Amino acid sequence: MFDKVLIANRGEIALRIQRACKELGISTVAVHSTADAEAMHVRLADESVCIGPPPASDSYLNIPRLLAACEITGADAVHPGYGFLSENARFAEILEDHNITFIGPTSEHIRVMGDKIAAKETVQKLGIPVVPGSDGEVKGDDEALKVAEGIGYPVLVKAASGGGGRGMKVVQKAADLLSSMAAARSESKAAFGDDTVYIEKFLTKPRHIEIQVFGDGQGNAIHLGERDCSLQRRHQKVLEEAPSPALNSDLRTKIGEVCADAMKKLNYRGAGTIEFLYEDGEFYFIEMNTRLQVEHPITEMITGIDIVLEQIRVASGSQLTLTQDDITFSGHAIECRINAEHARTFRPSPGRITYWHPPGGLGVRVDSGVYQGYSIPPYYDSLIGKLVVHGKTRNECLMRLKRALSEFVIDGIETTIPLFNELIRQPDIANGMYDIHWLEKFLSKP
């Protein structure tokens, strides 16, 4: 086991990783920008190192400074959390070159799955179903028109690199294809330094279903069920639940076994998430995230498994102690992402929290790194906390969520709590009848 883990992240996820380390008896190192000097993860860590000014490029994304922090503190492992450098293959390679363990997959797996074209080709060979589309990069206009015509409109032009909806364009008719291709290439080049794009069939009413997988890099792999992440705005997840109200146990078992088997063949190490679009009883692979997900707590709530703790164990060289037969699912869980944003316009709302009262009680969990008097800096992601509730049934979970939201008080800034108060009262949400387009349609209503 490791002696000291440096956490290359900030906010609630840094605090979440700290807790797992402490339960394993591992010392922790927090890194922070000057803007985060008073952050909770810095206060509670065994050691802390300032790695630069507020811009992420000068601090949390600065590999030489992170490496120096490891050397100064003697950290023998790094947990990247999510975002920032969590899916940066070069960062993983550099750490390994310096005999520091990257708590995550191998750099090879990060690199393959980070390229959406290579990822699609890889999983297809492993038996995972994919969305109909081009065989790799689409280079010329003639090829693009031919591929789109063969698939049938509407189609989706997607960047091979990156995520978060950037470099992604829906095309309804042939007359708009070439201009959309140019726009996607330009956007992808600006965001990721790569203008490679490909084309897929655009599904009209799919759900976003993701399977949590876990491997030890020694030939063992399991799945921890699915999460439904269909409530999205601009391809950004807003609310997630597990299990999905759209799947039955047979479908859940079938797709879970396919994913676990693929990870065994790949000899995958650590936590990963295989994401699908699901429509009319069929699953279509869209991407794999080779890291911890923001929404991992709902899987923990229904399985009782500490995913972060298992990440650390496996990275230290331990084999999985769990088999698929050990995994049982209990009840239902929902996560709401509480952001420092206006609930309707989603305008960021940094500033000082003048009052903070999180909800509590049976089946309620709040993952957050903020506190009363804390000032949210304007430089980073607006996520300030995750409200996670668990119940024996989906209906009990929804009622508990309604109660927890009514107790959650945050003053001094705007938050998305009012949005969730609205959503929880919608019949479609109560009945589980929504797809990935539902939320944007709801928000467009006057």
mmCIF file of N, CA, C and O in Angstrom, residues 226-295:
data_model
loop_
_atom_site.group_PDB
_atom_site.id
_atom_site.type_symbol
_atom_site.label_atom_id
_atom_site.label_comp_id
_atom_site.label_asym_id
_atom_site.label_seq_id
_atom_site.Cartn_x
_atom_site.Cartn_y
_atom_site.Cartn_z
ATOM 1 N N GLU A 226 -25.611 0.012 -13.789
ATOM 2 C CA GLU A 226 -25.706 1.181 -14.655
ATOM 3 C C GLU A 226 -26.169 2.420 -13.907
ATOM 4 O O GLU A 226 -26.703 2.342 -12.799
ATOM 5 N N ARG A 227 -25.943 3.559 -14.567
ATOM 6 C CA ARG A 227 -26.484 4.840 -14.121
ATOM 7 C C ARG A 227 -27.196 5.479 -15.307
ATOM 8 O O ARG A 227 -26.729 5.382 -16.437
ATOM 9 N N ASP A 228 -28.306 6.110 -15.041
ATOM 10 C CA ASP A 228 -29.044 6.820 -16.081
ATOM 11 C C ASP A 228 -28.703 8.305 -15.961
ATOM 12 O O ASP A 228 -28.983 8.938 -14.943
ATOM 13 N N CYS A 229 -28.072 8.839 -16.999
ATOM 14 C CA CYS A 229 -27.598 10.229 -16.984
ATOM 15 C C CYS A 229 -28.283 11.049 -18.080
ATOM 16 O O CYS A 229 -27.673 11.923 -18.705
ATOM 17 N N SER A 230 -29.553 10.750 -18.336
ATOM 18 C CA SER A 230 -30.249 11.348 -19.476
ATOM 19 C C SER A 230 -30.652 12.801 -19.273
ATOM 20 O O SER A 230 -30.913 13.501 -20.254
ATOM 21 N N LEU A 231 -30.759 13.243 -18.031
ATOM 22 C CA LEU A 231 -31.135 14.644 -17.809
ATOM 23 C C LEU A 231 -29.899 15.515 -17.986
ATOM 24 O O LEU A 231 -29.057 15.633 -17.092
ATOM 25 N N GLN A 232 -29.801 16.127 -19.168
ATOM 26 C CA GLN A 232 -28.606 16.870 -19.558
ATOM 27 C C GLN A 232 -28.983 18.215 -20.172
ATOM 28 O O GLN A 232 -30.053 18.373 -20.740
ATOM 29 N N ARG A 233 -28.044 19.126 -20.058
ATOM 30 C CA ARG A 233 -28.147 20.419 -20.732
ATOM 31 C C ARG A 233 -26.846 20.657 -21.481
ATOM 32 O O ARG A 233 -25.768 20.636 -20.876
ATOM 33 N N ARG A 234 -26.951 20.836 -22.791
ATOM 34 C CA ARG A 234 -25.765 21.033 -23.633
ATOM 35 C C ARG A 234 -24.726 19.933 -23.399
ATOM 36 O O ARG A 234 -23.544 20.196 -23.238
ATOM 37 N N HIS A 235 -25.213 18.711 -23.335
ATOM 38 C CA HIS A 235 -24.394 17.515 -23.168
ATOM 39 C C HIS A 235 -23.714 17.450 -21.804
ATOM 40 O O HIS A 235 -22.818 16.628 -21.597
ATOM 41 N N GLN A 236 -24.138 18.288 -20.868
ATOM 42 C CA GLN A 236 -23.612 18.245 -19.509
ATOM 43 C C GLN A 236 -24.663 17.630 -18.587
ATOM 44 O O GLN A 236 -25.822 18.060 -18.568
ATOM 45 N N LYS A 237 -24.260 16.632 -17.808
ATOM 46 C CA LYS A 237 -25.195 15.937 -16.928
ATOM 47 C C LYS A 237 -25.635 16.853 -15.789
ATOM 48 O O LYS A 237 -24.834 17.606 -15.235
ATOM 49 N N VAL A 238 -26.907 16.749 -15.434
ATOM 50 C CA VAL A 238 -27.484 17.589 -14.384
ATOM 51 C C VAL A 238 -27.972 16.739 -13.207
ATOM 52 O O VAL A 238 -27.755 17.075 -12.046
ATOM 53 N N LEU A 239 -28.648 15.646 -13.519
ATOM 54 C CA LEU A 239 -29.165 14.720 -12.502
ATOM 55 C C LEU A 239 -28.943 13.297 -13.007
ATOM 56 O O LEU A 239 -29.138 13.010 -14.186
ATOM 57 N N GLU A 240 -28.526 12.411 -12.104
ATOM 58 C CA GLU A 240 -28.298 11.014 -12.468
ATOM 59 C C GLU A 240 -29.005 10.102 -11.471
ATOM 60 O O GLU A 240 -29.180 10.477 -10.301
ATOM 61 N N GLU A 241 -29.396 8.924 -11.931
ATOM 62 C CA GLU A 241 -29.996 7.964 -11.016
ATOM 63 C C GLU A 241 -29.544 6.546 -11.333
ATOM 64 O O GLU A 241 -29.138 6.233 -12.457
ATOM 65 N N ALA A 242 -29.593 5.708 -10.299
ATOM 66 C CA ALA A 242 -29.223 4.300 -10.457
ATOM 67 C C ALA A 242 -30.133 3.458 -9.559
ATOM 68 O O ALA A 242 -30.355 3.823 -8.402
ATOM 69 N N PRO A 243 -30.687 2.389 -10.098
ATOM 70 C CA PRO A 243 -30.586 1.940 -11.482
ATOM 71 C C PRO A 243 -31.462 2.788 -12.399
ATOM 72 O O PRO A 243 -32.231 3.629 -11.931
ATOM 73 N N SER A 244 -31.353 2.536 -13.706
ATOM 74 C CA SER A 244 -32.162 3.285 -14.664
ATOM 75 C C SER A 244 -33.602 2.791 -14.652
ATOM 76 O O SER A 244 -33.843 1.579 -14.684
ATOM 77 N N PRO A 245 -34.576 3.702 -14.641
ATOM 78 C CA PRO A 245 -35.974 3.275 -14.731
ATOM 79 C C PRO A 245 -36.340 2.710 -16.095
ATOM 80 O O PRO A 245 -37.427 2.156 -16.268
ATOM 81 N N ALA A 246 -35.412 2.805 -17.063
ATOM 82 C CA ALA A 246 -35.702 2.322 -18.420
ATOM 83 C C ALA A 246 -35.284 0.868 -18.636
ATOM 84 O O ALA A 246 -35.671 0.259 -19.635
ATOM 85 N N LEU A 247 -34.501 0.310 -17.717
ATOM 86 C CA LEU A 247 -33.991 -1.038 -17.917
ATOM 87 C C LEU A 247 -34.634 -2.034 -16.960
ATOM 88 O O LEU A 247 -34.988 -1.682 -15.837
ATOM 89 N N ASN A 248 -34.733 -3.282 -17.420
ATOM 90 C CA ASN A 248 -35.126 -4.357 -16.524
ATOM 91 C C ASN A 248 -33.887 -5.163 -16.152
ATOM 92 O O ASN A 248 -32.789 -4.928 -16.663
ATOM 93 N N SER A 249 -34.048 -6.140 -15.267
ATOM 94 C CA SER A 249 -32.891 -6.873 -14.760
ATOM 95 C C SER A 249 -32.185 -7.669 -15.851
ATOM 96 O O SER A 249 -30.954 -7.804 -15.826
ATOM 97 N N ASP A 250 -32.937 -8.178 -16.823
ATOM 98 C CA ASP A 250 -32.315 -8.954 -17.900
ATOM 99 C C ASP A 250 -31.409 -8.075 -18.758
ATOM 100 O O ASP A 250 -30.272 -8.453 -19.078
ATOM 101 N N LEU A 251 -31.921 -6.880 -19.140
ATOM 102 C CA LEU A 251 -31.114 -5.960 -19.940
ATOM 103 C C LEU A 251 -29.877 -5.500 -19.163
ATOM 104 O O LEU A 251 -28.780 -5.404 -19.713
ATOM 105 N N ARG A 252 -30.087 -5.230 -17.879
ATOM 106 C CA ARG A 252 -28.994 -4.767 -17.018
ATOM 107 C C ARG A 252 -27.893 -5.824 -16.942
ATOM 108 O O ARG A 252 -26.699 -5.521 -17.087
ATOM 109 N N THR A 253 -28.289 -7.054 -16.730
ATOM 110 C CA THR A 253 -27.314 -8.143 -16.644
ATOM 111 C C THR A 253 -26.594 -8.358 -17.962
ATOM 112 O O THR A 253 -25.364 -8.522 -18.005
ATOM 113 N N LYS A 254 -27.348 -8.303 -19.050
ATOM 114 C CA LYS A 254 -26.770 -8.559 -20.372
ATOM 115 C C LYS A 254 -25.701 -7.537 -20.727
ATOM 116 O O LYS A 254 -24.567 -7.900 -21.084
ATOM 117 N N ILE A 255 -26.029 -6.244 -20.639
ATOM 118 C CA ILE A 255 -25.052 -5.229 -21.042
ATOM 119 C C ILE A 255 -23.911 -5.153 -20.031
ATOM 120 O O ILE A 255 -22.756 -4.900 -20.397
ATOM 121 N N GLY A 256 -24.199 -5.390 -18.764
ATOM 122 C CA GLY A 256 -23.143 -5.377 -17.756
ATOM 123 C C GLY A 256 -22.118 -6.476 -17.988
ATOM 124 O O GLY A 256 -20.906 -6.247 -17.884
ATOM 125 N N GLU A 257 -22.602 -7.663 -18.331
ATOM 126 C CA GLU A 257 -21.685 -8.778 -18.590
ATOM 127 C C GLU A 257 -20.852 -8.543 -19.838
ATOM 128 O O GLU A 257 -19.674 -8.893 -19.876
ATOM 129 N N VAL A 258 -21.453 -7.926 -20.858
ATOM 130 C CA VAL A 258 -20.710 -7.597 -22.073
ATOM 131 C C VAL A 258 -19.555 -6.648 -21.738
ATOM 132 O O VAL A 258 -18.417 -6.831 -22.197
ATOM 133 N N CYS A 259 -19.843 -5.642 -20.918
ATOM 134 C CA CYS A 259 -18.818 -4.653 -20.570
ATOM 135 C C CYS A 259 -17.726 -5.256 -19.691
ATOM 136 O O CYS A 259 -16.529 -4.999 -19.893
ATOM 137 N N ALA A 260 -18.121 -6.042 -18.699
ATOM 138 C CA ALA A 260 -17.136 -6.657 -17.813
ATOM 139 C C ALA A 260 -16.228 -7.605 -18.591
ATOM 140 O O ALA A 260 -15.007 -7.633 -18.377
ATOM 141 N N ASP A 261 -16.817 -8.362 -19.503
ATOM 142 C CA ASP A 261 -16.029 -9.291 -20.315
ATOM 143 C C ASP A 261 -15.028 -8.532 -21.191
ATOM 144 O O ASP A 261 -13.881 -8.959 -21.353
ATOM 145 N N ALA A 262 -15.458 -7.400 -21.736
ATOM 146 C CA ALA A 262 -14.561 -6.587 -22.565
ATOM 147 C C ALA A 262 -13.385 -6.067 -21.746
ATOM 148 O O ALA A 262 -12.242 -6.032 -22.215
ATOM 149 N N MET A 263 -13.637 -5.666 -20.504
ATOM 150 C CA MET A 263 -12.561 -5.151 -19.656
ATOM 151 C C MET A 263 -11.579 -6.255 -19.263
ATOM 152 O O MET A 263 -10.385 -6.014 -19.099
ATOM 153 N N LYS A 264 -12.076 -7.480 -19.118
ATOM 154 C CA LYS A 264 -11.178 -8.611 -18.859
ATOM 155 C C LYS A 264 -10.244 -8.820 -20.044
ATOM 156 O O LYS A 264 -9.030 -8.991 -19.886
ATOM 157 N N LYS A 265 -10.819 -8.792 -21.245
ATOM 158 C CA LYS A 265 -10.009 -8.985 -22.456
ATOM 159 C C LYS A 265 -8.997 -7.850 -22.621
ATOM 160 O O LYS A 265 -7.877 -8.074 -23.096
ATOM 161 N N LEU A 266 -9.386 -6.658 -22.227
ATOM 162 C CA LEU A 266 -8.508 -5.495 -22.357
ATOM 163 C C LEU A 266 -7.454 -5.454 -21.251
ATOM 164 O O LEU A 266 -6.484 -4.706 -21.335
ATOM 165 N N ASN A 267 -7.674 -6.245 -20.186
ATOM 166 C CA ASN A 267 -6.817 -6.236 -19.002
ATOM 167 C C ASN A 267 -6.793 -4.843 -18.374
ATOM 168 O O ASN A 267 -5.740 -4.311 -17.989
ATOM 169 N N TYR A 268 -7.976 -4.271 -18.273
ATOM 170 C CA TYR A 268 -8.145 -2.901 -17.790
ATOM 171 C C TYR A 268 -7.887 -2.822 -16.287
ATOM 172 O O TYR A 268 -8.257 -3.719 -15.523
ATOM 173 N N ARG A 269 -7.292 -1.703 -15.857
ATOM 174 C CA ARG A 269 -6.972 -1.489 -14.447
ATOM 175 C C ARG A 269 -7.712 -0.272 -13.895
ATOM 176 O O ARG A 269 -7.629 0.817 -14.470
ATOM 177 N N GLY A 270 -8.403 -0.450 -12.793
ATOM 178 C CA GLY A 270 -9.048 0.657 -12.108
ATOM 179 C C GLY A 270 -10.495 0.849 -12.500
ATOM 180 O O GLY A 270 -11.135 -0.029 -13.101
ATOM 181 N N ALA A 271 -11.026 2.019 -12.151
ATOM 182 C CA ALA A 271 -12.417 2.345 -12.436
ATOM 183 C C ALA A 271 -12.556 2.910 -13.848
ATOM 184 O O ALA A 271 -11.676 3.611 -14.336
ATOM 185 N N GLY A 272 -13.654 2.605 -14.477
ATOM 186 C CA GLY A 272 -13.946 3.150 -15.804
ATOM 187 C C GLY A 272 -15.449 3.142 -16.033
ATOM 188 O O GLY A 272 -16.184 2.438 -15.336
ATOM 189 N N THR A 273 -15.883 3.926 -16.976
ATOM 190 C CA THR A 273 -17.299 3.996 -17.292
ATOM 191 C C THR A 273 -17.487 3.892 -18.792
ATOM 192 O O THR A 273 -16.892 4.656 -19.556
ATOM 193 N N ILE A 274 -18.306 2.938 -19.199
ATOM 194 C CA ILE A 274 -18.619 2.762 -20.612
ATOM 195 C C ILE A 274 -19.990 3.369 -20.856
ATOM 196 O O ILE A 274 -20.985 2.956 -20.254
ATOM 197 N N GLU A 275 -20.033 4.379 -21.713
ATOM 198 C CA GLU A 275 -21.252 5.154 -21.916
ATOM 199 C C GLU A 275 -21.961 4.743 -23.208
ATOM 200 O O GLU A 275 -21.323 4.529 -24.241
ATOM 201 N N PHE A 276 -23.288 4.662 -23.104
ATOM 202 C CA PHE A 276 -24.117 4.229 -24.224
ATOM 203 C C PHE A 276 -25.284 5.184 -24.442
ATOM 204 O O PHE A 276 -25.740 5.854 -23.511
ATOM 205 N N LEU A 277 -25.754 5.211 -25.674
ATOM 206 C CA LEU A 277 -27.086 5.705 -25.955
ATOM 207 C C LEU A 277 -27.982 4.471 -26.054
ATOM 208 O O LEU A 277 -27.601 3.469 -26.667
ATOM 209 N N TYR A 278 -29.143 4.546 -25.426
ATOM 210 C CA TYR A 278 -30.059 3.405 -25.380
ATOM 211 C C TYR A 278 -31.397 3.822 -25.982
ATOM 212 O O TYR A 278 -31.993 4.807 -25.561
ATOM 213 N N GLU A 279 -31.826 3.075 -26.992
ATOM 214 C CA GLU A 279 -33.085 3.407 -27.653
ATOM 215 C C GLU A 279 -33.712 2.131 -28.215
ATOM 216 O O GLU A 279 -33.032 1.311 -28.852
ATOM 217 N N ASP A 280 -35.006 1.963 -27.959
ATOM 218 C CA ASP A 280 -35.765 0.818 -28.500
ATOM 219 C C ASP A 280 -35.101 -0.519 -28.187
ATOM 220 O O ASP A 280 -35.011 -1.417 -29.037
ATOM 221 N N GLY A 281 -34.618 -0.656 -26.958
ATOM 222 C CA GLY A 281 -34.063 -1.925 -26.517
ATOM 223 C C GLY A 281 -32.640 -2.196 -26.953
ATOM 224 O O GLY A 281 -32.109 -3.282 -26.695
ATOM 225 N N GLU A 282 -31.987 -1.237 -27.620
ATOM 226 C CA GLU A 282 -30.637 -1.436 -28.125
ATOM 227 C C GLU A 282 -29.654 -0.453 -27.481
ATOM 228 O O GLU A 282 -29.987 0.716 -27.250
ATOM 229 N N PHE A 283 -28.442 -0.946 -27.217
ATOM 230 C CA PHE A 283 -27.367 -0.118 -26.663
ATOM 231 C C PHE A 283 -26.364 0.224 -27.762
ATOM 232 O O PHE A 283 -25.990 -0.632 -28.564
ATOM 233 N N TYR A 284 -25.918 1.494 -27.755
ATOM 234 C CA TYR A 284 -24.933 1.944 -28.730
ATOM 235 C C TYR A 284 -23.805 2.673 -27.996
ATOM 236 O O TYR A 284 -24.019 3.726 -27.392
ATOM 237 N N PHE A 285 -22.598 2.128 -28.058
ATOM 238 C CA PHE A 285 -21.442 2.735 -27.397
ATOM 239 C C PHE A 285 -21.181 4.142 -27.932
ATOM 240 O O PHE A 285 -21.224 4.376 -29.142
ATOM 241 N N ILE A 286 -20.891 5.078 -27.025
ATOM 242 C CA ILE A 286 -20.499 6.423 -27.456
ATOM 243 C C ILE A 286 -19.081 6.788 -26.999
ATOM 244 O O ILE A 286 -18.339 7.428 -27.731
ATOM 245 N N GLU A 287 -18.698 6.383 -25.780
ATOM 246 C CA GLU A 287 -17.345 6.662 -25.325
ATOM 247 C C GLU A 287 -17.065 5.916 -24.031
ATOM 248 O O GLU A 287 -17.980 5.411 -23.376
ATOM 249 N N MET A 288 -15.794 5.860 -23.675
ATOM 250 C CA MET A 288 -15.406 5.321 -22.377
ATOM 251 C C MET A 288 -14.603 6.362 -21.627
ATOM 252 O O MET A 288 -13.667 6.951 -22.167
ATOM 253 N N ASN A 289 -14.972 6.595 -20.369
ATOM 254 C CA ASN A 289 -14.231 7.498 -19.505
ATOM 255 C C ASN A 289 -13.316 6.679 -18.614
ATOM 256 O O ASN A 289 -13.782 5.852 -17.818
ATOM 257 N N THR A 290 -12.018 6.907 -18.730
ATOM 258 C CA THR A 290 -11.025 6.116 -18.003
ATOM 259 C C THR A 290 -10.665 6.778 -16.677
ATOM 260 O O THR A 290 -9.490 7.020 -16.381
ATOM 261 N N ARG A 291 -11.669 7.074 -15.899
ATOM 262 C CA ARG A 291 -11.466 7.811 -14.652
ATOM 263 C C ARG A 291 -12.677 7.634 -13.749
ATOM 264 O O ARG A 291 -13.667 6.996 -14.117
ATOM 265 N N LEU A 292 -12.601 8.236 -12.594
ATOM 266 C CA LEU A 292 -13.717 8.327 -11.673
ATOM 267 C C LEU A 292 -14.745 9.302 -12.247
ATOM 268 O O LEU A 292 -14.383 10.331 -12.816
ATOM 269 N N GLN A 293 -16.025 8.978 -12.108
ATOM 270 C CA GLN A 293 -17.079 9.863 -12.602
ATOM 271 C C GLN A 293 -17.615 10.752 -11.485
ATOM 272 O O GLN A 293 -17.641 10.346 -10.313
ATOM 273 N N VAL A 294 -18.098 11.929 -11.849
ATOM 274 C CA VAL A 294 -18.738 12.810 -10.877
ATOM 275 C C VAL A 294 -19.859 12.073 -10.155
ATOM 276 O O VAL A 294 -20.058 12.208 -8.946
ATOM 277 N N GLU A 295 -20.590 11.250 -10.886
ATOM 278 C CA GLU A 295 -21.787 10.598 -10.352
ATOM 279 C C GLU A 295 -21.533 9.245 -9.705
ATOM 280 O O GLU A 295 -22.464 8.470 -9.458
#
